[in-house]
Amino acid sequence: MRRLKDKIEAIIKGLKEKNKMSIVYTYFILVPLLVIDGFLFSVLIQNEKSEQEYIAKNIVAAVKYDLQGTVQEAVEKTSNVYLSEDINDFLDYDYQSAVEYFERKLSLQDTLYESFFTSNNYNSKVYVDNPTIINGDHYQKMEGAQKENWYKVWNESEYDMILICYYDNSDYWGSVKRKISLVRNLNYFKNRKHEKIIKTDIDYSSMVQKMNQSNHEALVYVCNSEGKVILSNDRHLQLALDFEAMDASLPITYSEKLILYGTEFEIMVVRPQHTFFNFLMQNIWFILSIVAVNIIIPNVIVRVSYQNRLERQESELA
């Protein structure tokens, strides 16, 4: 080890003064500064990634809270009908004429039960396999539902209550054809004569509007198990068209799965597209401090070394 040290010292002594300064500056000033700068910038970039992930997690939590709250309110709407013995008896009764049906329906409308079916952002219909009822606003024969795809999804599932996202191409022109509906089996009363289900449509437009008004700091997508975008704050999406698949090339910062009444969703937050200029401006004081250190330290060391050399030369001449 001592021999290696002696060799290095001999090599340094054999170099010219100018070369000595170059070696000292390169290996003892420049290289350590570059290593430290690289470390500091890596910490800066890692902090930026951590901050983005923290923001993304908060966005996912907010979207999840809103979505769960909206769906849970729909469940509570259906529960009013689910637990109503008067509505169950009305739907189970075998009517002898249209007059008898409308008289009984009118007496039911005089109560608060009518408010169970329509409220802000929710609209419900009950389907029953009773052939003696007459199709109307809130009560429909089961045969009308059995032709629909949403009924097939519910009927083939193992759930009494299921959330279904679908595109209703049969709806009238000008209406929102994207649907998010809660379908529930009305089987609370075990002595029922006829099968009954309730379908509650959640106002899709209000859900999109609520997400846009949340002013999230990044794009967020709520996709189903097929990868189709059900909700998003991406204003470029064509809401009048059927649900479309999400762009697979989008960089995802954070994602989380959510299951609501038999339907699986994945909430995904897209990494913001920060430009290099934005990155510099966000960390301008930190970067300026590094630049200042890189300028000051080498100048101080070079000046001290130069002063020491002058002092040595003066002492040698003396």
PDB file of N, CA and C in Angstrom, residues 58-148:
ATOM      1  N   ASN A  58     -54.821  10.618  -4.034  1.00  0.00           N
ATOM      2  CA  ASN A  58     -55.900  11.472  -3.538  1.00  0.00           C
ATOM      3  C   ASN A  58     -57.022  11.605  -4.558  1.00  0.00           C
ATOM      4  N   ILE A  59     -56.653  11.683  -5.844  1.00  0.00           N
ATOM      5  CA  ILE A  59     -57.668  11.753  -6.906  1.00  0.00           C
ATOM      6  C   ILE A  59     -58.492  10.479  -6.928  1.00  0.00           C
ATOM      7  N   VAL A  60     -57.809   9.328  -6.864  1.00  0.00           N
ATOM      8  CA  VAL A  60     -58.518   8.040  -6.863  1.00  0.00           C
ATOM      9  C   VAL A  60     -59.464   7.934  -5.668  1.00  0.00           C
ATOM     10  N   ALA A  61     -58.998   8.364  -4.500  1.00  0.00           N
ATOM     11  CA  ALA A  61     -59.834   8.312  -3.294  1.00  0.00           C
ATOM     12  C   ALA A  61     -61.066   9.191  -3.450  1.00  0.00           C
ATOM     13  N   ALA A  62     -60.902  10.377  -4.054  1.00  0.00           N
ATOM     14  CA  ALA A  62     -62.036  11.287  -4.247  1.00  0.00           C
ATOM     15  C   ALA A  62     -63.041  10.712  -5.242  1.00  0.00           C
ATOM     16  N   VAL A  63     -62.534  10.157  -6.352  1.00  0.00           N
ATOM     17  CA  VAL A  63     -63.419   9.565  -7.365  1.00  0.00           C
ATOM     18  C   VAL A  63     -64.168   8.359  -6.790  1.00  0.00           C
ATOM     19  N   LYS A  64     -63.440   7.547  -6.043  1.00  0.00           N
ATOM     20  CA  LYS A  64     -64.062   6.371  -5.419  1.00  0.00           C
ATOM     21  C   LYS A  64     -65.171   6.796  -4.448  1.00  0.00           C
ATOM     22  N   TYR A  65     -64.893   7.809  -3.660  1.00  0.00           N
ATOM     23  CA  TYR A  65     -65.886   8.297  -2.683  1.00  0.00           C
ATOM     24  C   TYR A  65     -67.148   8.798  -3.389  1.00  0.00           C
ATOM     25  N   ASP A  66     -66.962   9.589  -4.447  1.00  0.00           N
ATOM     26  CA  ASP A  66     -68.113  10.120  -5.188  1.00  0.00           C
ATOM     27  C   ASP A  66     -68.912   9.006  -5.855  1.00  0.00           C
ATOM     28  N   LEU A  67     -68.209   8.055  -6.465  1.00  0.00           N
ATOM     29  CA  LEU A  67     -68.882   6.963  -7.170  1.00  0.00           C
ATOM     30  C   LEU A  67     -69.652   6.076  -6.193  1.00  0.00           C
ATOM     31  N   GLN A  68     -69.026   5.737  -5.085  1.00  0.00           N
ATOM     32  CA  GLN A  68     -69.707   4.921  -4.079  1.00  0.00           C
ATOM     33  C   GLN A  68     -70.918   5.654  -3.517  1.00  0.00           C
ATOM     34  N   GLY A  69     -70.781   6.956  -3.268  1.00  0.00           N
ATOM     35  CA  GLY A  69     -71.890   7.723  -2.728  1.00  0.00           C
ATOM     36  C   GLY A  69     -73.064   7.803  -3.687  1.00  0.00           C
ATOM     37  N   THR A  70     -72.771   8.000  -4.975  1.00  0.00           N
ATOM     38  CA  THR A  70     -73.829   8.084  -5.987  1.00  0.00           C
ATOM     39  C   THR A  70     -74.578   6.763  -6.108  1.00  0.00           C
ATOM     40  N   VAL A  71     -73.832   5.665  -6.156  1.00  0.00           N
ATOM     41  CA  VAL A  71     -74.466   4.344  -6.286  1.00  0.00           C
ATOM     42  C   VAL A  71     -75.225   3.985  -5.008  1.00  0.00           C
ATOM     43  N   GLN A  72     -74.669   4.312  -3.859  1.00  0.00           N
ATOM     44  CA  GLN A  72     -75.338   3.990  -2.604  1.00  0.00           C
ATOM     45  C   GLN A  72     -76.655   4.741  -2.468  1.00  0.00           C
ATOM     46  N   GLU A  73     -76.701   5.949  -2.984  1.00  0.00           N
ATOM     47  CA  GLU A  73     -77.965   6.697  -2.968  1.00  0.00           C
ATOM     48  C   GLU A  73     -79.010   6.010  -3.842  1.00  0.00           C
ATOM     49  N   ALA A  74     -78.563   5.442  -4.962  1.00  0.00           N
ATOM     50  CA  ALA A  74     -79.484   4.679  -5.818  1.00  0.00           C
ATOM     51  C   ALA A  74     -79.989   3.443  -5.087  1.00  0.00           C
ATOM     52  N   VAL A  75     -79.113   2.789  -4.323  1.00  0.00           N
ATOM     53  CA  VAL A  75     -79.531   1.616  -3.535  1.00  0.00           C
ATOM     54  C   VAL A  75     -80.606   2.008  -2.531  1.00  0.00           C
ATOM     55  N   GLU A  76     -80.417   3.150  -1.884  1.00  0.00           N
ATOM     56  CA  GLU A  76     -81.407   3.600  -0.901  1.00  0.00           C
ATOM     57  C   GLU A  76     -82.746   3.910  -1.558  1.00  0.00           C
ATOM     58  N   LYS A  77     -82.698   4.433  -2.804  1.00  0.00           N
ATOM     59  CA  LYS A  77     -83.948   4.684  -3.535  1.00  0.00           C
ATOM     60  C   LYS A  77     -84.689   3.376  -3.785  1.00  0.00           C
ATOM     61  N   THR A  78     -83.966   2.354  -4.210  1.00  0.00           N
ATOM     62  CA  THR A  78     -84.615   1.073  -4.484  1.00  0.00           C
ATOM     63  C   THR A  78     -85.102   0.411  -3.193  1.00  0.00           C
ATOM     64  N   SER A  79     -84.429   0.671  -2.084  1.00  0.00           N
ATOM     65  CA  SER A  79     -84.819   0.061  -0.810  1.00  0.00           C
ATOM     66  C   SER A  79     -86.206   0.524  -0.371  1.00  0.00           C
ATOM     67  N   ASN A  80     -86.553   1.773  -0.699  1.00  0.00           N
ATOM     68  CA  ASN A  80     -87.884   2.265  -0.353  1.00  0.00           C
ATOM     69  C   ASN A  80     -88.972   1.426  -1.006  1.00  0.00           C
ATOM     70  N   VAL A  81     -88.744   1.038  -2.258  1.00  0.00           N
ATOM     71  CA  VAL A  81     -89.710   0.186  -2.969  1.00  0.00           C
ATOM     72  C   VAL A  81     -89.572  -1.257  -2.509  1.00  0.00           C
ATOM     73  N   TYR A  82     -88.346  -1.698  -2.305  1.00  0.00           N
ATOM     74  CA  TYR A  82     -88.047  -3.069  -1.892  1.00  0.00           C
ATOM     75  C   TYR A  82     -88.768  -3.437  -0.586  1.00  0.00           C
ATOM     76  N   LEU A  83     -88.857  -2.476   0.316  1.00  0.00           N
ATOM     77  CA  LEU A  83     -89.447  -2.743   1.642  1.00  0.00           C
ATOM     78  C   LEU A  83     -90.910  -2.324   1.747  1.00  0.00           C
ATOM     79  N   SER A  84     -91.500  -1.820   0.663  1.00  0.00           N
ATOM     80  CA  SER A  84     -92.881  -1.322   0.712  1.00  0.00           C
ATOM     81  C   SER A  84     -93.883  -2.466   0.493  1.00  0.00           C
ATOM     82  N   GLU A  85     -94.626  -2.762   1.512  1.00  0.00           N
ATOM     83  CA  GLU A  85     -95.651  -3.812   1.391  1.00  0.00           C
ATOM     84  C   GLU A  85     -96.807  -3.353   0.526  1.00  0.00           C
ATOM     85  N   ASP A  86     -97.120  -2.054   0.573  1.00  0.00           N
ATOM     86  CA  ASP A  86     -98.231  -1.533  -0.245  1.00  0.00           C
ATOM     87  C   ASP A  86     -97.926  -1.670  -1.734  1.00  0.00           C
ATOM     88  N   ILE A  87     -96.700  -1.337  -2.140  1.00  0.00           N
ATOM     89  CA  ILE A  87     -96.336  -1.466  -3.549  1.00  0.00           C
ATOM     90  C   ILE A  87     -96.299  -2.932  -3.958  1.00  0.00           C
ATOM     91  N   ASN A  88     -95.803  -3.785  -3.083  1.00  0.00           N
ATOM     92  CA  ASN A  88     -95.778  -5.220  -3.371  1.00  0.00           C
ATOM     93  C   ASN A  88     -97.186  -5.777  -3.583  1.00  0.00           C
ATOM     94  N   ASP A  89     -98.108  -5.383  -2.703  1.00  0.00           N
ATOM     95  CA  ASP A  89     -99.497  -5.851  -2.834  1.00  0.00           C
ATOM     96  C   ASP A  89    -100.138  -5.306  -4.108  1.00  0.00           C
ATOM     97  N   PHE A  90     -99.836  -4.063  -4.434  1.00  0.00           N
ATOM     98  CA  PHE A  90    -100.382  -3.451  -5.654  1.00  0.00           C
ATOM     99  C   PHE A  90     -99.924  -4.207  -6.899  1.00  0.00           C
ATOM    100  N   LEU A  91     -98.668  -4.619  -6.920  1.00  0.00           N
ATOM    101  CA  LEU A  91     -98.124  -5.306  -8.085  1.00  0.00           C
ATOM    102  C   LEU A  91     -98.531  -6.780  -8.135  1.00  0.00           C
ATOM    103  N   ASP A  92     -98.842  -7.365  -6.991  1.00  0.00           N
ATOM    104  CA  ASP A  92     -99.245  -8.780  -6.945  1.00  0.00           C
ATOM    105  C   ASP A  92    -100.719  -8.989  -7.260  1.00  0.00           C
ATOM    106  N   TYR A  93    -101.506  -7.959  -7.146  1.00  0.00           N
ATOM    107  CA  TYR A  93    -102.963  -8.083  -7.303  1.00  0.00           C
ATOM    108  C   TYR A  93    -103.315  -8.388  -8.757  1.00  0.00           C
ATOM    109  N   ASP A  94    -104.265  -9.322  -8.950  1.00  0.00           N
ATOM    110  CA  ASP A  94    -104.745  -9.666 -10.297  1.00  0.00           C
ATOM    111  C   ASP A  94    -105.980  -8.831 -10.608  1.00  0.00           C
ATOM    112  N   TYR A  95    -105.840  -7.895 -11.541  1.00  0.00           N
ATOM    113  CA  TYR A  95    -106.903  -6.940 -11.845  1.00  0.00           C
ATOM    114  C   TYR A  95    -107.861  -7.512 -12.883  1.00  0.00           C
ATOM    115  N   GLN A  96    -109.130  -7.171 -12.689  1.00  0.00           N
ATOM    116  CA  GLN A  96    -110.170  -7.663 -13.589  1.00  0.00           C
ATOM    117  C   GLN A  96    -110.424  -6.714 -14.742  1.00  0.00           C
ATOM    118  N   SER A  97    -110.011  -5.460 -14.583  1.00  0.00           N
ATOM    119  CA  SER A  97    -110.231  -4.469 -15.642  1.00  0.00           C
ATOM    120  C   SER A  97    -109.210  -3.342 -15.506  1.00  0.00           C
ATOM    121  N   ALA A  98    -109.137  -2.548 -16.582  1.00  0.00           N
ATOM    122  CA  ALA A  98    -108.233  -1.399 -16.561  1.00  0.00           C
ATOM    123  C   ALA A  98    -108.702  -0.363 -15.546  1.00  0.00           C
ATOM    124  N   VAL A  99    -110.026  -0.241 -15.394  1.00  0.00           N
ATOM    125  CA  VAL A  99    -110.578   0.713 -14.438  1.00  0.00           C
ATOM    126  C   VAL A  99    -110.130   0.356 -13.020  1.00  0.00           C
ATOM    127  N   GLU A 100    -110.215  -0.919 -12.679  1.00  0.00           N
ATOM    128  CA  GLU A 100    -109.823  -1.368 -11.341  1.00  0.00           C
ATOM    129  C   GLU A 100    -108.332  -1.091 -11.112  1.00  0.00           C
ATOM    130  N   TYR A 101    -107.516  -1.324 -12.151  1.00  0.00           N
ATOM    131  CA  TYR A 101    -106.079  -1.091 -12.023  1.00  0.00           C
ATOM    132  C   TYR A 101    -105.776   0.380 -11.755  1.00  0.00           C
ATOM    133  N   PHE A 102    -106.377   1.274 -12.560  1.00  0.00           N
ATOM    134  CA  PHE A 102    -106.075   2.697 -12.419  1.00  0.00           C
ATOM    135  C   PHE A 102    -106.638   3.279 -11.123  1.00  0.00           C
ATOM    136  N   GLU A 103    -107.777   2.739 -10.655  1.00  0.00           N
ATOM    137  CA  GLU A 103    -108.315   3.211  -9.376  1.00  0.00           C
ATOM    138  C   GLU A 103    -107.353   2.892  -8.234  1.00  0.00           C
ATOM    139  N   ARG A 104    -106.824   1.672  -8.271  1.00  0.00           N
ATOM    140  CA  ARG A 104    -105.895   1.284  -7.202  1.00  0.00           C
ATOM    141  C   ARG A 104    -104.574   2.039  -7.344  1.00  0.00           C
ATOM    142  N   LYS A 105    -104.155   2.248  -8.564  1.00  0.00           N
ATOM    143  CA  LYS A 105    -102.917   3.000  -8.781  1.00  0.00           C
ATOM    144  C   LYS A 105    -103.088   4.440  -8.316  1.00  0.00           C
ATOM    145  N   LEU A 106    -104.228   5.035  -8.570  1.00  0.00           N
ATOM    146  CA  LEU A 106    -104.490   6.406  -8.156  1.00  0.00           C
ATOM    147  C   LEU A 106    -104.449   6.543  -6.639  1.00  0.00           C
ATOM    148  N   SER A 107    -105.008   5.550  -5.941  1.00  0.00           N
ATOM    149  CA  SER A 107    -104.974   5.592  -4.477  1.00  0.00           C
ATOM    150  C   SER A 107    -103.542   5.458  -3.958  1.00  0.00           C
ATOM    151  N   LEU A 108    -102.713   4.736  -4.703  1.00  0.00           N
ATOM    152  CA  LEU A 108    -101.316   4.594  -4.318  1.00  0.00           C
ATOM    153  C   LEU A 108    -100.552   5.891  -4.567  1.00  0.00           C
ATOM    154  N   GLN A 109    -100.908   6.603  -5.627  1.00  0.00           N
ATOM    155  CA  GLN A 109    -100.238   7.852  -5.959  1.00  0.00           C
ATOM    156  C   GLN A 109    -100.540   8.954  -4.954  1.00  0.00           C
ATOM    157  N   ASP A 110    -101.628   8.812  -4.214  1.00  0.00           N
ATOM    158  CA  ASP A 110    -101.975   9.810  -3.194  1.00  0.00           C
ATOM    159  C   ASP A 110    -101.045   9.737  -1.989  1.00  0.00           C
ATOM    160  N   THR A 111    -100.266   8.683  -1.901  1.00  0.00           N
ATOM    161  CA  THR A 111     -99.304   8.532  -0.801  1.00  0.00           C
ATOM    162  C   THR A 111     -97.936   9.018  -1.255  1.00  0.00           C
ATOM    163  N   LEU A 112     -96.940   8.937  -0.380  1.00  0.00           N
ATOM    164  CA  LEU A 112     -95.590   9.395  -0.725  1.00  0.00           C
ATOM    165  C   LEU A 112     -94.830   8.378  -1.575  1.00  0.00           C
ATOM    166  N   TYR A 113     -95.446   7.228  -1.882  1.00  0.00           N
ATOM    167  CA  TYR A 113     -94.724   6.201  -2.637  1.00  0.00           C
ATOM    168  C   TYR A 113     -94.304   6.672  -4.019  1.00  0.00           C
ATOM    169  N   GLU A 114     -95.063   7.590  -4.586  1.00  0.00           N
ATOM    170  CA  GLU A 114     -94.744   8.053  -5.933  1.00  0.00           C
ATOM    171  C   GLU A 114     -93.365   8.732  -5.973  1.00  0.00           C
ATOM    172  N   SER A 115     -93.004   9.368  -4.860  1.00  0.00           N
ATOM    173  CA  SER A 115     -91.711  10.061  -4.816  1.00  0.00           C
ATOM    174  C   SER A 115     -90.531   9.094  -4.795  1.00  0.00           C
ATOM    175  N   PHE A 116     -90.798   7.806  -4.542  1.00  0.00           N
ATOM    176  CA  PHE A 116     -89.718   6.818  -4.523  1.00  0.00           C
ATOM    177  C   PHE A 116     -89.110   6.622  -5.915  1.00  0.00           C
ATOM    178  N   PHE A 117     -89.898   6.912  -6.954  1.00  0.00           N
ATOM    179  CA  PHE A 117     -89.489   6.530  -8.305  1.00  0.00           C
ATOM    180  C   PHE A 117     -88.722   7.618  -9.045  1.00  0.00           C
ATOM    181  N   THR A 118     -89.007   8.865  -8.761  1.00  0.00           N
ATOM    182  CA  THR A 118     -88.350   9.946  -9.481  1.00  0.00           C
ATOM    183  C   THR A 118     -87.825  10.984  -8.506  1.00  0.00           C
ATOM    184  N   SER A 119     -86.548  11.288  -8.637  1.00  0.00           N
ATOM    185  CA  SER A 119     -85.921  12.339  -7.841  1.00  0.00           C
ATOM    186  C   SER A 119     -84.743  12.865  -8.633  1.00  0.00           C
ATOM    187  N   ASN A 120     -84.065  13.862  -8.101  1.00  0.00           N
ATOM    188  CA  ASN A 120     -82.922  14.436  -8.811  1.00  0.00           C
ATOM    189  C   ASN A 120     -81.883  13.366  -9.116  1.00  0.00           C
ATOM    190  N   ASN A 121     -81.560  13.232 -10.408  1.00  0.00           N
ATOM    191  CA  ASN A 121     -80.485  12.350 -10.885  1.00  0.00           C
ATOM    192  C   ASN A 121     -80.823  10.860 -10.834  1.00  0.00           C
ATOM    193  N   TYR A 122     -82.053  10.498 -10.470  1.00  0.00           N
ATOM    194  CA  TYR A 122     -82.430   9.082 -10.412  1.00  0.00           C
ATOM    195  C   TYR A 122     -83.842   8.900 -11.001  1.00  0.00           C
ATOM    196  N   ASN A 123     -84.006   7.826 -11.749  1.00  0.00           N
ATOM    197  CA  ASN A 123     -85.319   7.506 -12.303  1.00  0.00           C
ATOM    198  C   ASN A 123     -85.506   5.990 -12.266  1.00  0.00           C
ATOM    199  N   SER A 124     -86.601   5.548 -11.655  1.00  0.00           N
ATOM    200  CA  SER A 124     -86.799   4.105 -11.432  1.00  0.00           C
ATOM    201  C   SER A 124     -88.049   3.599 -12.140  1.00  0.00           C
ATOM    202  N   LYS A 125     -87.987   2.334 -12.524  1.00  0.00           N
ATOM    203  CA  LYS A 125     -89.142   1.615 -13.066  1.00  0.00           C
ATOM    204  C   LYS A 125     -89.171   0.228 -12.452  1.00  0.00           C
ATOM    205  N   VAL A 126     -90.392  -0.254 -12.193  1.00  0.00           N
ATOM    206  CA  VAL A 126     -90.579  -1.604 -11.687  1.00  0.00           C
ATOM    207  C   VAL A 126     -91.158  -2.453 -12.809  1.00  0.00           C
ATOM    208  N   TYR A 127     -90.582  -3.642 -12.980  1.00  0.00           N
ATOM    209  CA  TYR A 127     -91.063  -4.599 -13.973  1.00  0.00           C
ATOM    210  C   TYR A 127     -91.626  -5.813 -13.230  1.00  0.00           C
ATOM    211  N   VAL A 128     -92.812  -6.242 -13.616  1.00  0.00           N
ATOM    212  CA  VAL A 128     -93.482  -7.341 -12.935  1.00  0.00           C
ATOM    213  C   VAL A 128     -94.097  -8.283 -13.970  1.00  0.00           C
ATOM    214  N   ASP A 129     -94.094  -9.575 -13.672  1.00  0.00           N
ATOM    215  CA  ASP A 129     -94.641 -10.538 -14.632  1.00  0.00           C
ATOM    216  C   ASP A 129     -96.148 -10.753 -14.431  1.00  0.00           C
ATOM    217  N   ASN A 130     -96.814  -9.722 -13.946  1.00  0.00           N
ATOM    218  CA  ASN A 130     -98.271  -9.736 -13.777  1.00  0.00           C
ATOM    219  C   ASN A 130     -98.917  -9.246 -15.070  1.00  0.00           C
ATOM    220  N   PRO A 131     -99.616 -10.107 -15.808  1.00  0.00           N
ATOM    221  CA  PRO A 131    -100.170  -9.702 -17.112  1.00  0.00           C
ATOM    222  C   PRO A 131    -101.359  -8.761 -16.996  1.00  0.00           C
ATOM    223  N   THR A 132    -101.890  -8.550 -15.795  1.00  0.00           N
ATOM    224  CA  THR A 132    -103.097  -7.719 -15.658  1.00  0.00           C
ATOM    225  C   THR A 132    -102.770  -6.241 -15.422  1.00  0.00           C
ATOM    226  N   ILE A 133    -101.496  -5.908 -15.199  1.00  0.00           N
ATOM    227  CA  ILE A 133    -101.183  -4.490 -15.031  1.00  0.00           C
ATOM    228  C   ILE A 133    -101.067  -3.837 -16.412  1.00  0.00           C
ATOM    229  N   ILE A 134    -101.110  -2.524 -16.430  1.00  0.00           N
ATOM    230  CA  ILE A 134    -101.024  -1.762 -17.678  1.00  0.00           C
ATOM    231  C   ILE A 134     -99.740  -0.940 -17.643  1.00  0.00           C
ATOM    232  N   ASN A 135     -98.977  -1.017 -18.735  1.00  0.00           N
ATOM    233  CA  ASN A 135     -97.699  -0.299 -18.793  1.00  0.00           C
ATOM    234  C   ASN A 135     -97.903   1.195 -18.600  1.00  0.00           C
ATOM    235  N   GLY A 136     -97.045   1.791 -17.756  1.00  0.00           N
ATOM    236  CA  GLY A 136     -97.108   3.220 -17.504  1.00  0.00           C
ATOM    237  C   GLY A 136     -95.733   3.775 -17.202  1.00  0.00           C
ATOM    238  N   ASP A 137     -95.700   4.906 -16.515  1.00  0.00           N
ATOM    239  CA  ASP A 137     -94.430   5.576 -16.253  1.00  0.00           C
ATOM    240  C   ASP A 137     -93.507   4.743 -15.373  1.00  0.00           C
ATOM    241  N   HIS A 138     -94.029   4.222 -14.280  1.00  0.00           N
ATOM    242  CA  HIS A 138     -93.191   3.564 -13.283  1.00  0.00           C
ATOM    243  C   HIS A 138     -93.401   2.055 -13.186  1.00  0.00           C
ATOM    244  N   TYR A 139     -94.456   1.544 -13.793  1.00  0.00           N
ATOM    245  CA  TYR A 139     -94.761   0.119 -13.710  1.00  0.00           C
ATOM    246  C   TYR A 139     -94.877  -0.444 -15.118  1.00  0.00           C
ATOM    247  N   GLN A 140     -94.128  -1.517 -15.357  1.00  0.00           N
ATOM    248  CA  GLN A 140     -94.082  -2.124 -16.679  1.00  0.00           C
ATOM    249  C   GLN A 140     -94.209  -3.639 -16.557  1.00  0.00           C
ATOM    250  N   LYS A 141     -94.740  -4.249 -17.630  1.00  0.00           N
ATOM    251  CA  LYS A 141     -94.782  -5.708 -17.664  1.00  0.00           C
ATOM    252  C   LYS A 141     -93.375  -6.256 -17.880  1.00  0.00           C
ATOM    253  N   MET A 142     -93.109  -7.409 -17.292  1.00  0.00           N
ATOM    254  CA  MET A 142     -91.778  -8.001 -17.336  1.00  0.00           C
ATOM    255  C   MET A 142     -91.340  -8.323 -18.767  1.00  0.00           C
ATOM    256  N   GLU A 143     -92.274  -8.610 -19.635  1.00  0.00           N
ATOM    257  CA  GLU A 143     -91.923  -8.996 -21.005  1.00  0.00           C
ATOM    258  C   GLU A 143     -91.191  -7.869 -21.733  1.00  0.00           C
ATOM    259  N   GLY A 144     -91.448  -6.630 -21.337  1.00  0.00           N
ATOM    260  CA  GLY A 144     -90.740  -5.505 -21.952  1.00  0.00           C
ATOM    261  C   GLY A 144     -89.275  -5.485 -21.561  1.00  0.00           C
ATOM    262  N   ALA A 145     -88.981  -5.873 -20.324  1.00  0.00           N
ATOM    263  CA  ALA A 145     -87.597  -5.884 -19.855  1.00  0.00           C
ATOM    264  C   ALA A 145     -86.823  -7.065 -20.416  1.00  0.00           C
ATOM    265  N   GLN A 146     -87.500  -8.189 -20.607  1.00  0.00           N
ATOM    266  CA  GLN A 146     -86.822  -9.417 -21.011  1.00  0.00           C
ATOM    267  C   GLN A 146     -86.175  -9.325 -22.388  1.00  0.00           C
ATOM    268  N   LYS A 147     -86.565  -8.321 -23.156  1.00  0.00           N
ATOM    269  CA  LYS A 147     -85.984  -8.134 -24.480  1.00  0.00           C
ATOM    270  C   LYS A 147     -84.689  -7.321 -24.430  1.00  0.00           C
ATOM    271  N   GLU A 148     -84.430  -6.704 -23.291  1.00  0.00           N
ATOM    272  CA  GLU A 148     -83.303  -5.784 -23.182  1.00  0.00           C
ATOM    273  C   GLU A 148     -82.024  -6.501 -22.745  1.00  0.00           C
TER     274      GLU A 148
END
